[in-house]
Every structure is written in structure tokens, then in C-alpha cells.
């Protein structure tokens, strides 16, 4: 059976959506954001990038190199707005190999609490209703990322489960992923293992004395991911924290901008080994408070 696409006009959240979520491990809601909202967020992301002083912060994002790393710029980004580059963005002398807007991989990880345009985009009653619909009783936003997936150079994100990176006991993280531009097979859309969220969590990404380490907790191999999540601009996709997913290299001439927020259930324990930690005076907040 083809995958189900709901529409914003199908809200409020209903039993059909809940069944789809529980069966597939993802839920697609088309037209959740308007073209104007997407354009406004994109303009703000581009504005932040253009005004970023990259000279002292040359941090590259690569999902193939996460076995054991020390990266303070990344580790300290949980309560900040920071910038991460594609591979090969810098020459040996530290200069960029192209204009910065063509080399940036993503911005993270607290725009939803720090930037007025991102705050406005991220805090909505409808998002809170959806989170509660999928039984996250106390939804808290822990992380935001703006992903550029640049034309030609936008790197792949290897198969993973989001609970690996943001873990609660028991696990509860859900990705709220929004297409800021159309996403399709050509420009590197996400692919998922439909129903694969019913399988165990394979790995945990842990901070130990400010070193990041990937720990295997279950050796069940990932299945082949056969479901492309092709969606139009403005679509909201919910991704279960245990759903295996990845996205391919963008070999096309079109970028594939996306914005994601990761939400946990605040009723559960958030362990100190999670890489993302907030100071006590800057706690996680919900969608509506
Ligand atoms: Fe992910």
C-alpha cells in the first residue's frame, strides 16, 4: 500500500492519524506550513549564515565520522546558534572554497529558543496538539536544526535512529521534520524503513568526559530502506525515534532545505550522557509555553 498523506485540513489529530503513526513510525501532514512561512524561515536562515563569522569556527558535519570524537564547538551548541559546514569547505589556509551560503551544511541547535523568526515558526498550538495525539504527554523541544542539503555537494546522512542521539528513559524522542523546499529522490529526500520503529534501538551516542562515543547496544542489522518520503514544501513529517531513516547525497542542482525539531516527553528521565545538555537557567520548553 502506498504511504498515507494527511492534510492540515484533516486536523485536529484523529484515530486514523494515530493508526498510521503506530503502523508506519512516521506521519505525513501536507500543507502544514504556508509558502510564506517557509520563505520567511529560509530567508532568516540565509541571513544568519551571511552574518556568521566563520574564521574561528570551522566545524564540519559528517555522519560517517562519529565513532570517537572531541568537538567542543558541537558539544557546546545545545543552547546556542552554531554553524556546521560540508566536507571540503576550507582550503589549507582556512579560506572558504566557495561563498559561505553554498558550503553550509546546517545550523543548530537552539534557534527555536533564541531567534525570533525561528521561535515564531516553532511554537504553535497545533504542534502541541499533534504531540499529545501521539501520546507525548509533556512535549519539550530539545533541539532544532536547519538543514541546507546543498545542490551537488549536500552530503548523505547514513542510516540511523534519532533516539541514538537524544535518549530518554524510556525512549521518547520524535522528530518534527518540515520541508522548507520540495524534497524528492533527485534532491536527496529522506528514506525510511516503514514499520521499522518496532525494532530495537541499535546505538547510543554518549558524552563521556566531553568525548563523544558511539556505543552499540543491539546488533540487529538495519533493513534496506525502501520507502522514499517525497513531500512538497510546507509538509510536516513526524519521525519516531526508533525509525531507521537516512537521506542520500544531493546530486541535483536544487537545494533541499528542511527544518527539524526534536521533542521528548518531559515526564521521562533525560540522562546526563546525552550530548545535548542545557544549563539550569535555560531549561527545555514546550510548544506553547
Ligand atoms: Fe534523523
mmCIF file of C-alpha atoms and ligand atoms in Angstrom:
data_model
loop_
_atom_site.group_PDB
_atom_site.id
_atom_site.type_symbol
_atom_site.label_atom_id
_atom_site.label_comp_id
_atom_site.label_asym_id
_atom_site.label_seq_id
_atom_site.Cartn_x
_atom_site.Cartn_y
_atom_site.Cartn_z
ATOM 1 C CA UNK A 1 0.000 0.000 0.000
ATOM 2 C CA UNK A 2 1.193 3.493 -0.805
ATOM 3 C CA UNK A 3 2.068 5.748 2.056
ATOM 4 C CA UNK A 4 -0.635 7.963 3.539
ATOM 5 C CA UNK A 5 -0.516 11.721 3.232
ATOM 6 C CA UNK A 6 -2.807 13.695 5.501
ATOM 7 C CA UNK A 7 -3.511 17.376 5.062
ATOM 8 C CA UNK A 8 -3.596 20.230 7.547
ATOM 9 C CA UNK A 9 -7.350 20.414 6.904
ATOM 10 C CA UNK A 10 -7.648 16.859 8.363
ATOM 11 C CA UNK A 11 -6.622 18.184 11.786
ATOM 12 C CA UNK A 12 -7.415 18.045 14.669
ATOM 13 C CA UNK A 13 -5.461 14.869 15.278
ATOM 14 C CA UNK A 14 -7.661 11.792 14.876
ATOM 15 C CA UNK A 15 -7.681 7.990 15.251
ATOM 16 C CA UNK A 16 -6.750 7.398 11.598
ATOM 17 C CA UNK A 17 -3.597 9.505 12.069
ATOM 18 C CA UNK A 18 -2.757 7.632 15.258
ATOM 19 C CA UNK A 19 -3.106 4.238 13.500
ATOM 20 C CA UNK A 20 -0.939 5.427 10.635
ATOM 21 C CA UNK A 21 1.690 6.680 13.097
ATOM 22 C CA UNK A 22 1.656 3.427 15.089
ATOM 23 C CA UNK A 23 1.858 1.230 11.967
ATOM 24 C CA UNK A 24 4.463 3.170 9.981
ATOM 25 C CA UNK A 25 6.582 5.025 12.546
ATOM 26 C CA UNK A 26 6.048 8.219 10.593
ATOM 27 C CA UNK A 27 3.159 10.551 9.859
ATOM 28 C CA UNK A 28 2.927 12.968 6.933
ATOM 29 C CA UNK A 29 0.775 16.122 7.075
ATOM 30 C CA UNK A 30 0.824 18.148 3.861
ATOM 31 C CA UNK A 31 0.446 21.949 3.781
ATOM 32 C CA UNK A 32 1.123 22.264 7.482
ATOM 33 C CA UNK A 33 3.124 25.437 6.898
ATOM 34 C CA UNK A 34 2.292 28.041 4.239
ATOM 35 C CA UNK A 35 4.670 29.046 1.453
ATOM 36 C CA UNK A 36 5.100 32.407 3.179
ATOM 37 C CA UNK A 37 6.075 30.780 6.489
ATOM 38 C CA UNK A 38 8.628 28.579 4.686
ATOM 39 C CA UNK A 39 10.080 31.532 2.760
ATOM 40 C CA UNK A 40 10.331 33.611 5.933
ATOM 41 C CA UNK A 41 12.261 30.851 7.720
ATOM 42 C CA UNK A 42 14.523 30.281 4.719
ATOM 43 C CA UNK A 43 15.324 33.995 4.493
ATOM 44 C CA UNK A 44 16.183 34.095 8.173
ATOM 45 C CA UNK A 45 18.440 31.009 7.899
ATOM 46 C CA UNK A 46 20.252 32.630 4.960
ATOM 47 C CA UNK A 47 20.544 35.889 6.898
ATOM 48 C CA UNK A 48 22.109 34.091 9.885
ATOM 49 C CA UNK A 49 24.598 32.327 7.602
ATOM 50 C CA UNK A 50 25.613 35.525 5.792
ATOM 51 C CA UNK A 51 26.315 37.231 9.100
ATOM 52 C CA UNK A 52 28.269 34.332 10.590
ATOM 53 C CA UNK A 53 31.960 34.944 11.246
ATOM 54 C CA UNK A 54 33.394 31.587 10.168
ATOM 55 C CA UNK A 55 37.062 32.422 10.708
ATOM 56 C CA UNK A 56 37.341 30.821 14.140
ATOM 57 C CA UNK A 57 34.689 28.140 13.837
ATOM 58 C CA UNK A 58 35.446 25.678 11.090
ATOM 59 C CA UNK A 59 33.343 22.715 12.138
ATOM 60 C CA UNK A 60 32.443 20.084 9.540
ATOM 61 C CA UNK A 61 29.411 17.811 9.895
ATOM 62 C CA UNK A 62 29.955 14.225 8.753
ATOM 63 C CA UNK A 63 27.803 11.309 9.903
ATOM 64 C CA UNK A 64 30.435 8.802 8.808
ATOM 65 C CA UNK A 65 32.878 10.009 11.463
ATOM 66 C CA UNK A 66 31.076 9.648 14.775
ATOM 67 C CA UNK A 67 32.957 6.826 16.462
ATOM 68 C CA UNK A 68 35.066 8.770 18.924
ATOM 69 C CA UNK A 69 35.413 12.494 18.647
ATOM 70 C CA UNK A 70 36.072 15.575 20.732
ATOM 71 C CA UNK A 71 34.333 18.556 19.239
ATOM 72 C CA UNK A 72 33.717 21.371 21.731
ATOM 73 C CA UNK A 73 32.104 23.620 19.120
ATOM 74 C CA UNK A 74 29.454 20.934 18.564
ATOM 75 C CA UNK A 75 29.217 19.878 22.236
ATOM 76 C CA UNK A 76 28.513 23.418 23.387
ATOM 77 C CA UNK A 77 25.905 24.131 20.704
ATOM 78 C CA UNK A 78 22.856 22.771 22.561
ATOM 79 C CA UNK A 79 21.911 26.199 23.883
ATOM 80 C CA UNK A 80 23.292 28.276 21.024
ATOM 81 C CA UNK A 81 23.009 29.004 17.298
ATOM 82 C CA UNK A 82 26.026 27.444 15.589
ATOM 83 C CA UNK A 83 27.081 26.663 12.027
ATOM 84 C CA UNK A 84 28.346 23.418 10.534
ATOM 85 C CA UNK A 85 29.956 23.024 7.116
ATOM 86 C CA UNK A 86 30.028 20.443 4.344
ATOM 87 C CA UNK A 87 33.200 18.414 3.774
ATOM 88 C CA UNK A 88 35.958 20.185 1.814
ATOM 89 C CA UNK A 89 34.638 23.660 2.621
ATOM 90 C CA UNK A 90 38.013 25.018 3.658
ATOM 91 C CA UNK A 91 41.337 25.467 1.915
ATOM 92 C CA UNK A 92 44.547 24.764 3.784
ATOM 93 C CA UNK A 93 44.918 28.457 4.594
ATOM 94 C CA UNK A 94 41.467 28.500 6.248
ATOM 95 C CA UNK A 95 39.683 30.336 3.463
ATOM 96 C CA UNK A 96 36.366 29.031 2.158
ATOM 97 C CA UNK A 97 36.355 27.144 -1.140
ATOM 98 C CA UNK A 98 33.146 28.929 -2.254
ATOM 99 C CA UNK A 99 30.695 31.542 -0.943
ATOM 100 C CA UNK A 100 29.549 30.577 2.547
ATOM 101 C CA UNK A 101 25.893 30.166 1.534
ATOM 102 C CA UNK A 102 26.889 27.282 -0.765
ATOM 103 C CA UNK A 103 29.011 25.457 1.823
ATOM 104 C CA UNK A 104 26.924 25.451 4.962
ATOM 105 C CA UNK A 105 25.532 22.040 5.982
ATOM 106 C CA UNK A 106 23.303 23.031 8.884
ATOM 107 C CA UNK A 107 22.593 25.446 11.718
ATOM 108 C CA UNK A 108 21.901 24.110 15.230
ATOM 109 C CA UNK A 109 20.738 23.596 17.905
ATOM 110 C CA UNK A 110 18.645 26.162 19.817
ATOM 111 C CA UNK A 111 17.199 28.542 17.240
ATOM 112 C CA UNK A 112 13.735 27.565 18.480
ATOM 113 C CA UNK A 113 14.510 29.365 21.760
ATOM 114 C CA UNK A 114 16.860 32.139 20.608
ATOM 115 C CA UNK A 115 15.904 33.576 17.227
ATOM 116 C CA UNK A 116 12.579 35.459 16.953
ATOM 117 C CA UNK A 117 11.691 34.121 13.483
ATOM 118 C CA UNK A 118 12.515 30.530 14.480
ATOM 119 C CA UNK A 119 10.681 30.946 17.801
ATOM 120 C CA UNK A 120 7.573 32.021 15.929
ATOM 121 C CA UNK A 121 7.833 29.106 13.478
ATOM 122 C CA UNK A 122 8.432 26.506 16.218
ATOM 123 C CA UNK A 123 5.811 27.364 18.813
ATOM 124 C CA UNK A 124 2.305 26.510 17.710
ATOM 125 C CA UNK A 125 -0.760 25.137 19.441
ATOM 126 C CA UNK A 126 -1.304 22.688 16.531
ATOM 127 C CA UNK A 127 2.158 21.172 17.132
ATOM 128 C CA UNK A 128 1.370 20.708 20.808
ATOM 129 C CA UNK A 129 -1.945 19.023 19.914
ATOM 130 C CA UNK A 130 -0.190 16.644 17.493
ATOM 131 C CA UNK A 131 2.498 15.763 20.067
ATOM 132 C CA UNK A 132 -0.195 14.946 22.613
ATOM 133 C CA UNK A 133 -2.089 12.997 19.925
ATOM 134 C CA UNK A 134 0.885 10.647 19.592
ATOM 135 C CA UNK A 135 0.934 10.347 23.383
ATOM 136 C CA UNK A 136 3.784 12.631 24.320
ATOM 137 C CA UNK A 137 2.023 13.978 27.392
ATOM 138 C CA UNK A 138 4.550 16.677 28.221
ATOM 139 C CA UNK A 139 6.283 17.602 24.939
ATOM 140 C CA UNK A 140 9.550 19.501 25.352
ATOM 141 C CA UNK A 141 11.613 20.843 22.471
ATOM 142 C CA UNK A 142 15.238 19.861 22.959
ATOM 143 C CA UNK A 143 16.844 20.629 19.614
ATOM 144 C CA UNK A 144 16.333 22.460 16.329
ATOM 145 C CA UNK A 145 18.320 22.152 13.114
ATOM 146 C CA UNK A 146 18.095 23.992 9.809
ATOM 147 C CA UNK A 147 19.487 21.699 7.108
ATOM 148 C CA UNK A 148 20.533 23.100 3.719
ATOM 149 C CA UNK A 149 21.275 19.946 1.716
ATOM 150 C CA UNK A 150 23.134 21.971 -0.876
ATOM 151 C CA UNK A 151 22.894 21.328 -4.635
ATOM 152 C CA UNK A 152 25.610 18.902 -5.852
ATOM 153 C CA UNK A 153 27.508 18.783 -2.529
ATOM 154 C CA UNK A 154 24.789 18.162 0.106
ATOM 155 C CA UNK A 155 26.160 15.109 1.918
ATOM 156 C CA UNK A 156 24.331 11.892 2.765
ATOM 157 C CA UNK A 157 23.117 11.195 6.300
ATOM 158 C CA UNK A 158 23.707 7.497 6.948
ATOM 159 C CA UNK A 159 21.008 5.182 8.296
ATOM 160 C CA UNK A 160 20.264 5.938 11.954
ATOM 161 C CA UNK A 161 17.575 6.177 14.602
ATOM 162 C CA UNK A 162 17.091 9.577 16.241
ATOM 163 C CA UNK A 163 16.830 8.050 19.751
ATOM 164 C CA UNK A 164 20.533 7.220 19.359
ATOM 165 C CA UNK A 165 21.338 10.920 19.656
ATOM 166 C CA UNK A 166 18.680 12.152 22.094
ATOM 167 C CA UNK A 167 17.713 9.484 24.545
ATOM 168 C CA UNK A 168 15.203 9.399 27.387
ATOM 169 C CA UNK A 169 14.411 6.522 29.755
ATOM 170 C CA UNK A 170 12.245 5.054 28.286
ATOM 171 C CA UNK A 171 12.972 6.438 24.807
ATOM 172 C CA UNK A 172 10.504 9.037 23.606
ATOM 173 C CA UNK A 173 12.165 11.331 21.082
ATOM 174 C CA UNK A 174 10.167 12.278 17.984
ATOM 175 C CA UNK A 175 11.447 14.315 15.055
ATOM 176 C CA UNK A 176 9.179 17.048 13.722
ATOM 177 C CA UNK A 177 10.658 17.468 10.233
ATOM 178 C CA UNK A 178 9.428 20.228 7.929
ATOM 179 C CA UNK A 179 10.171 20.525 4.217
ATOM 180 C CA UNK A 180 11.164 24.156 3.609
ATOM 181 C CA UNK A 181 11.619 23.214 -0.064
ATOM 182 C CA UNK A 182 10.172 20.305 -2.060
ATOM 183 C CA UNK A 183 12.001 17.070 -1.172
ATOM 184 C CA UNK A 184 12.227 14.251 -3.700
ATOM 185 C CA UNK A 185 14.505 11.395 -4.718
ATOM 186 C CA UNK A 186 16.510 13.678 -7.014
ATOM 187 C CA UNK A 187 17.478 16.237 -4.378
ATOM 188 C CA UNK A 188 18.077 13.796 -1.519
ATOM 189 C CA UNK A 189 14.796 13.241 0.331
ATOM 190 C CA UNK A 190 14.628 11.013 3.390
ATOM 191 C CA UNK A 191 14.102 7.263 3.060
ATOM 192 C CA UNK A 192 12.584 5.176 5.854
ATOM 193 C CA UNK A 193 12.145 1.559 6.923
ATOM 194 C CA UNK A 194 8.357 1.668 7.140
ATOM 195 C CA UNK A 195 7.322 -0.046 10.416
ATOM 196 C CA UNK A 196 10.977 -0.342 11.469
ATOM 197 C CA UNK A 197 10.306 1.640 14.665
ATOM 198 C CA UNK A 198 9.049 -1.628 16.202
ATOM 199 C CA UNK A 199 12.619 -2.958 16.174
ATOM 200 C CA UNK A 200 15.177 -2.242 18.916
ATOM 201 C CA UNK A 201 17.407 0.783 19.246
ATOM 202 C CA UNK A 202 20.830 -0.157 17.837
ATOM 203 C CA UNK A 203 23.197 2.502 19.131
ATOM 204 C CA UNK A 204 23.645 5.198 21.746
ATOM 205 C CA UNK A 205 25.749 8.303 21.166
ATOM 206 C CA UNK A 206 27.222 9.175 24.547
ATOM 207 C CA UNK A 207 29.155 12.071 26.015
ATOM 208 C CA UNK A 208 31.844 10.769 28.360
ATOM 209 C CA UNK A 209 34.119 13.422 29.872
ATOM 210 C CA UNK A 210 33.338 15.611 26.869
ATOM 211 C CA UNK A 211 34.362 12.918 24.403
ATOM 212 C CA UNK A 212 31.614 11.644 22.108
ATOM 213 C CA UNK A 213 31.419 7.910 21.673
ATOM 214 C CA UNK A 214 29.082 5.638 19.710
ATOM 215 C CA UNK A 215 28.068 2.538 21.678
ATOM 216 C CA UNK A 216 26.352 -0.456 20.037
ATOM 217 C CA UNK A 217 23.533 -1.810 22.212
ATOM 218 C CA UNK A 218 21.817 -4.145 19.713
ATOM 219 C CA UNK A 219 23.429 -5.795 16.697
ATOM 220 C CA UNK A 220 20.269 -6.346 14.620
ATOM 221 C CA UNK A 221 21.262 -5.037 11.181
ATOM 222 C CA UNK A 222 19.176 -2.302 9.578
ATOM 223 C CA UNK A 223 16.928 -3.494 6.751
ATOM 224 C CA UNK A 224 17.116 -1.959 3.329
ATOM 225 C CA UNK A 225 15.198 1.326 3.382
ATOM 226 C CA UNK A 226 12.661 1.158 0.587
ATOM 227 C CA UNK A 227 10.238 3.997 1.360
ATOM 228 C CA UNK A 228 11.168 7.435 -0.005
ATOM 229 C CA UNK A 229 9.442 10.257 1.852
ATOM 230 C CA UNK A 230 8.862 12.569 -1.104
ATOM 231 C CA UNK A 231 6.944 15.647 0.037
ATOM 232 C CA UNK A 232 6.145 19.175 -1.031
ATOM 233 C CA UNK A 233 7.315 22.346 0.649
ATOM 234 C CA UNK A 234 5.386 23.041 3.870
ATOM 235 C CA UNK A 235 4.855 19.366 4.722
ATOM 236 C CA UNK A 236 5.334 18.206 8.308
ATOM 237 C CA UNK A 237 6.689 14.686 8.818
ATOM 238 C CA UNK A 238 6.780 13.133 12.286
ATOM 239 C CA UNK A 239 9.538 10.541 12.703
ATOM 240 C CA UNK A 240 9.526 8.015 15.531
ATOM 241 C CA UNK A 241 12.806 7.988 17.463
ATOM 242 C CA UNK A 242 13.426 4.340 16.617
ATOM 243 C CA UNK A 243 12.515 4.595 12.909
ATOM 244 C CA UNK A 244 15.568 3.798 10.758
ATOM 245 C CA UNK A 245 15.963 6.536 8.148
ATOM 246 C CA UNK A 246 18.622 8.172 6.034
ATOM 247 C CA UNK A 247 18.976 10.680 3.230
ATOM 248 C CA UNK A 248 21.123 10.417 0.162
ATOM 249 C CA UNK A 249 23.684 12.761 -1.290
ATOM 250 C CA UNK A 250 22.062 15.619 -3.194
ATOM 251 C CA UNK A 251 23.435 15.245 -6.712
ATOM 252 C CA UNK A 252 20.846 17.550 -8.268
ATOM 253 C CA UNK A 253 21.041 21.262 -8.976
ATOM 254 C CA UNK A 254 18.296 22.032 -6.438
ATOM 255 C CA UNK A 255 18.818 22.525 -2.714
ATOM 256 C CA UNK A 256 16.609 20.663 -0.251
ATOM 257 C CA UNK A 257 16.170 22.866 2.789
ATOM 258 C CA UNK A 258 14.483 21.358 5.845
ATOM 259 C CA UNK A 259 13.902 22.331 9.460
ATOM 260 C CA UNK A 260 13.683 19.773 12.246
ATOM 261 C CA UNK A 261 12.722 19.969 15.876
ATOM 262 C CA UNK A 262 13.286 17.088 18.249
ATOM 263 C CA UNK A 263 10.766 16.620 21.003
ATOM 264 C CA UNK A 264 10.886 14.408 24.099
ATOM 265 C CA UNK A 265 8.380 13.501 26.761
ATOM 266 C CA UNK A 266 9.298 15.648 29.763
ATOM 267 C CA UNK A 267 7.791 13.030 32.076
ATOM 268 C CA UNK A 268 10.793 10.793 31.422
ATOM 269 C CA UNK A 269 14.396 10.914 32.609
ATOM 270 C CA UNK A 270 16.851 12.782 30.365
ATOM 271 C CA UNK A 271 20.226 11.154 31.136
ATOM 272 C CA UNK A 272 23.418 13.127 31.642
ATOM 273 C CA UNK A 273 25.177 11.094 28.912
ATOM 274 C CA UNK A 274 23.146 12.830 26.193
ATOM 275 C CA UNK A 275 25.466 15.101 24.231
ATOM 276 C CA UNK A 276 22.941 17.946 24.372
ATOM 277 C CA UNK A 277 22.754 19.496 27.819
ATOM 278 C CA UNK A 278 21.263 22.800 28.875
ATOM 279 C CA UNK A 279 22.326 24.962 31.842
ATOM 280 C CA UNK A 280 19.821 25.058 34.712
ATOM 281 C CA UNK A 281 18.786 28.629 33.867
ATOM 282 C CA UNK A 282 17.857 27.718 30.281
ATOM 283 C CA UNK A 283 15.581 24.661 30.540
ATOM 284 C CA UNK A 284 13.763 22.902 27.672
ATOM 285 C CA UNK A 285 10.352 24.376 26.927
ATOM 286 C CA UNK A 286 7.189 23.126 25.269
ATOM 287 C CA UNK A 287 5.445 24.233 22.066
ATOM 288 C CA UNK A 288 3.106 26.615 23.860
ATOM 289 C CA UNK A 289 4.971 27.808 26.941
HETATM 290 FE FE1 LIG B 1 17.460 11.672 11.831
#
